[in-house]
Amino acid sequence: MRVEYINPFVESAFNVLKEVLGTDVQRGELFLKRTTQPVMGVAAIVGLAGDVEGRVLFDMSLQTAIDVASAMNGETLPSLDDLGKATITELANMITAQAVTKLYDLGFKFDLTPPAIITGDNMQVTDMDVEALIVPMQLSVGKIEVNVAIRERN
């Protein structure tokens, strides 16, 4: 995977999280996963199509999702209810839209699928024949991993 594809997602995640949560965000080291990987409990996923195909997944624990949604809504949510899920979906949409805008400026053309949110224990994501680059983002309320798997179309 070309690094030009992932940098806009990392920059956008850093900027959007810092802005909407009003807190420091620490970027961890980028790492690569080629096989099936566990998901922490809440995953917001956005599909990409166009010059490339793939997906971006924002992975976090249930408690982190509740805390992020609470901070974004300015009230304490007791659980990841419909409002919380809509908030996490909107967060994924904001980050992905900003990244795709940067990629458009670099000459890449992508279309997005609407974000979907998946919750549950013991989930795994598998990308057949696609490498996934993962960047952990450490927040005051927990960790969000930005997981990008993109391949060029032939």
Short mmCIF file of C-alpha atoms in Angstrom, two decimals:
data_model
loop_
_atom_site.label_atom_id
_atom_site.label_comp_id
_atom_site.label_asym_id
_atom_site.label_seq_id
_atom_site.Cartn_x
_atom_site.Cartn_y
_atom_site.Cartn_z
CA MET A 1 0.00 0.00 0.00
CA ARG A 2 1.30 3.44 -0.87
CA VAL A 3 1.99 5.70 2.10
CA GLU A 4 0.26 8.54 0.23
CA TYR A 5 -3.00 6.76 0.94
CA ILE A 6 -2.66 6.50 4.70
CA ASN A 7 -1.14 9.86 5.64
CA PRO A 8 -4.33 11.85 4.94
CA PHE A 9 -6.32 9.48 7.17
CA VAL A 10 -3.80 9.79 9.99
CA GLU A 11 -3.64 13.58 9.73
CA SER A 12 -7.42 13.88 9.53
CA ALA A 13 -7.98 11.55 12.49
CA PHE A 14 -5.47 13.50 14.56
CA ASN A 15 -7.02 16.88 13.67
CA VAL A 16 -10.67 15.87 13.98
CA LEU A 17 -10.21 13.99 17.27
CA LYS A 18 -8.25 16.87 18.77
CA GLU A 19 -10.89 19.37 17.67
CA VAL A 20 -14.08 17.52 18.62
CA LEU A 21 -12.76 16.19 21.94
CA GLY A 22 -10.79 19.29 22.90
CA THR A 23 -7.95 17.15 24.21
CA ASP A 24 -4.45 16.07 23.30
CA VAL A 25 -4.07 13.17 20.92
CA GLN A 26 -0.91 11.08 20.88
CA ARG A 27 -0.13 9.24 17.67
CA GLY A 28 1.40 5.80 18.11
CA GLU A 29 3.69 3.94 15.77
CA LEU A 30 2.28 2.72 12.49
CA PHE A 31 2.21 -1.04 12.09
CA LEU A 32 1.18 -3.50 9.44
CA LYS A 33 -1.13 -6.48 9.74
CA ARG A 34 -1.65 -8.96 6.95
CA THR A 35 -3.91 -11.51 8.57
CA THR A 36 -7.15 -11.67 10.47
CA GLN A 37 -7.14 -9.26 13.37
CA PRO A 38 -9.37 -8.83 16.42
CA VAL A 39 -11.58 -5.77 16.76
CA MET A 40 -11.74 -4.08 20.19
CA GLY A 41 -15.54 -3.98 20.46
CA VAL A 42 -16.81 -1.02 18.42
CA ALA A 43 -15.81 -0.55 14.80
CA ALA A 44 -16.95 2.19 12.45
CA ILE A 45 -16.21 1.16 8.88
CA VAL A 46 -16.20 3.19 5.65
CA GLY A 47 -15.77 1.57 2.23
CA LEU A 48 -13.69 3.19 -0.52
CA ALA A 49 -14.04 2.74 -4.26
CA GLY A 50 -12.73 4.46 -7.34
CA ASP A 51 -9.04 4.53 -8.33
CA VAL A 52 -8.56 2.15 -5.40
CA GLU A 53 -10.71 -0.19 -3.34
CA GLY A 54 -10.67 -0.93 0.33
CA ARG A 55 -11.91 0.32 3.65
CA VAL A 56 -11.08 2.42 6.66
CA LEU A 57 -11.99 1.09 10.07
CA PHE A 58 -12.00 3.10 13.30
CA ASP A 59 -11.61 0.56 16.08
CA MET A 60 -12.13 1.23 19.79
CA SER A 61 -13.37 -0.37 22.99
CA LEU A 62 -17.00 -0.01 24.03
CA GLN A 63 -16.05 2.29 26.93
CA THR A 64 -13.92 4.50 24.67
CA ALA A 65 -16.83 4.77 22.21
CA ILE A 66 -19.19 5.76 25.04
CA ASP A 67 -16.72 8.34 26.37
CA VAL A 68 -16.01 9.79 22.92
CA ALA A 69 -19.73 10.01 22.11
CA SER A 70 -20.41 11.59 25.52
CA ALA A 71 -17.70 14.21 24.96
CA MET A 72 -18.96 15.01 21.47
CA ASN A 73 -22.55 15.40 22.71
CA GLY A 74 -21.66 17.37 25.83
CA GLU A 75 -23.50 14.93 28.11
CA THR A 76 -22.71 11.64 29.80
CA LEU A 77 -24.17 8.73 27.88
CA PRO A 78 -24.82 5.66 30.08
CA SER A 79 -24.42 3.26 27.18
CA LEU A 80 -23.73 3.19 23.46
CA ASP A 81 -27.34 3.86 22.56
CA ASP A 82 -28.62 5.08 19.18
CA LEU A 83 -27.33 8.60 19.83
CA GLY A 84 -23.90 7.23 20.74
CA LYS A 85 -23.76 5.02 17.65
CA ALA A 86 -24.83 7.91 15.43
CA THR A 87 -22.13 10.05 17.00
CA ILE A 88 -19.38 7.49 16.39
CA THR A 89 -20.64 7.06 12.82
CA GLU A 90 -20.49 10.82 12.32
CA LEU A 91 -16.95 10.90 13.73
CA ALA A 92 -15.90 8.29 11.15
CA ASN A 93 -17.62 10.29 8.44
CA MET A 94 -15.86 13.52 9.43
CA ILE A 95 -12.40 11.92 9.49
CA THR A 96 -12.88 10.02 6.24
CA ALA A 97 -14.40 12.96 4.37
CA GLN A 98 -11.51 15.23 5.36
CA ALA A 99 -8.97 12.57 4.29
CA VAL A 100 -10.66 11.97 0.96
CA THR A 101 -10.68 15.71 0.29
CA LYS A 102 -6.90 15.72 0.83
CA LEU A 103 -6.53 12.74 -1.50
CA TYR A 104 -8.61 14.50 -4.16
CA ASP A 105 -6.21 17.43 -3.92
CA LEU A 106 -3.36 14.97 -4.62
CA GLY A 107 -5.14 13.68 -7.72
CA PHE A 108 -6.72 10.50 -6.33
CA LYS A 109 -10.41 9.87 -6.93
CA PHE A 110 -12.41 7.96 -4.33
CA ASP A 111 -16.04 7.35 -3.60
CA LEU A 112 -17.18 6.57 -0.06
CA THR A 113 -19.84 4.29 1.32
CA PRO A 114 -21.85 5.64 4.23
CA PRO A 115 -20.20 4.71 7.55
CA ALA A 116 -21.49 1.59 9.27
CA ILE A 117 -20.97 0.74 12.92
CA ILE A 118 -20.43 -2.77 14.19
CA THR A 119 -20.41 -3.68 17.87
CA GLY A 120 -19.81 -6.88 19.75
CA ASP A 121 -17.31 -9.09 21.52
CA ASN A 122 -14.78 -11.36 19.87
CA MET A 123 -15.12 -9.83 16.42
CA GLN A 124 -12.43 -10.15 13.78
CA VAL A 125 -11.83 -8.40 10.48
CA THR A 126 -10.20 -10.15 7.55
CA ASP A 127 -8.96 -8.46 4.41
CA MET A 128 -8.15 -10.99 1.75
CA ASP A 129 -4.97 -10.10 -0.14
CA VAL A 130 -4.89 -6.56 1.27
CA GLU A 131 -2.42 -5.24 3.81
CA ALA A 132 -3.87 -3.21 6.66
CA LEU A 133 -1.88 -0.30 8.05
CA ILE A 134 -2.85 0.62 11.58
CA VAL A 135 -2.15 3.81 13.48
CA PRO A 136 -3.07 3.91 17.17
CA MET A 137 -4.37 7.24 18.47
CA GLN A 138 -4.14 7.57 22.24
CA LEU A 139 -6.76 9.86 23.78
CA SER A 140 -7.51 10.80 27.38
CA VAL A 141 -10.56 8.48 27.16
CA GLY A 142 -8.80 5.51 25.56
CA LYS A 143 -7.34 4.36 22.27
CA ILE A 144 -8.72 4.48 18.74
CA GLU A 145 -6.93 2.53 16.04
CA VAL A 146 -7.21 3.92 12.52
CA ASN A 147 -7.03 0.81 10.34
CA VAL A 148 -6.64 1.44 6.60
CA ALA A 149 -6.68 -1.36 4.00
CA ILE A 150 -6.51 -0.12 0.41
CA ARG A 151 -5.34 -1.67 -2.83
CA GLU A 152 -5.07 -0.18 -6.27
CA ARG A 153 -7.44 -1.41 -8.93
CA ASN A 154 -5.89 -3.19 -11.84
#
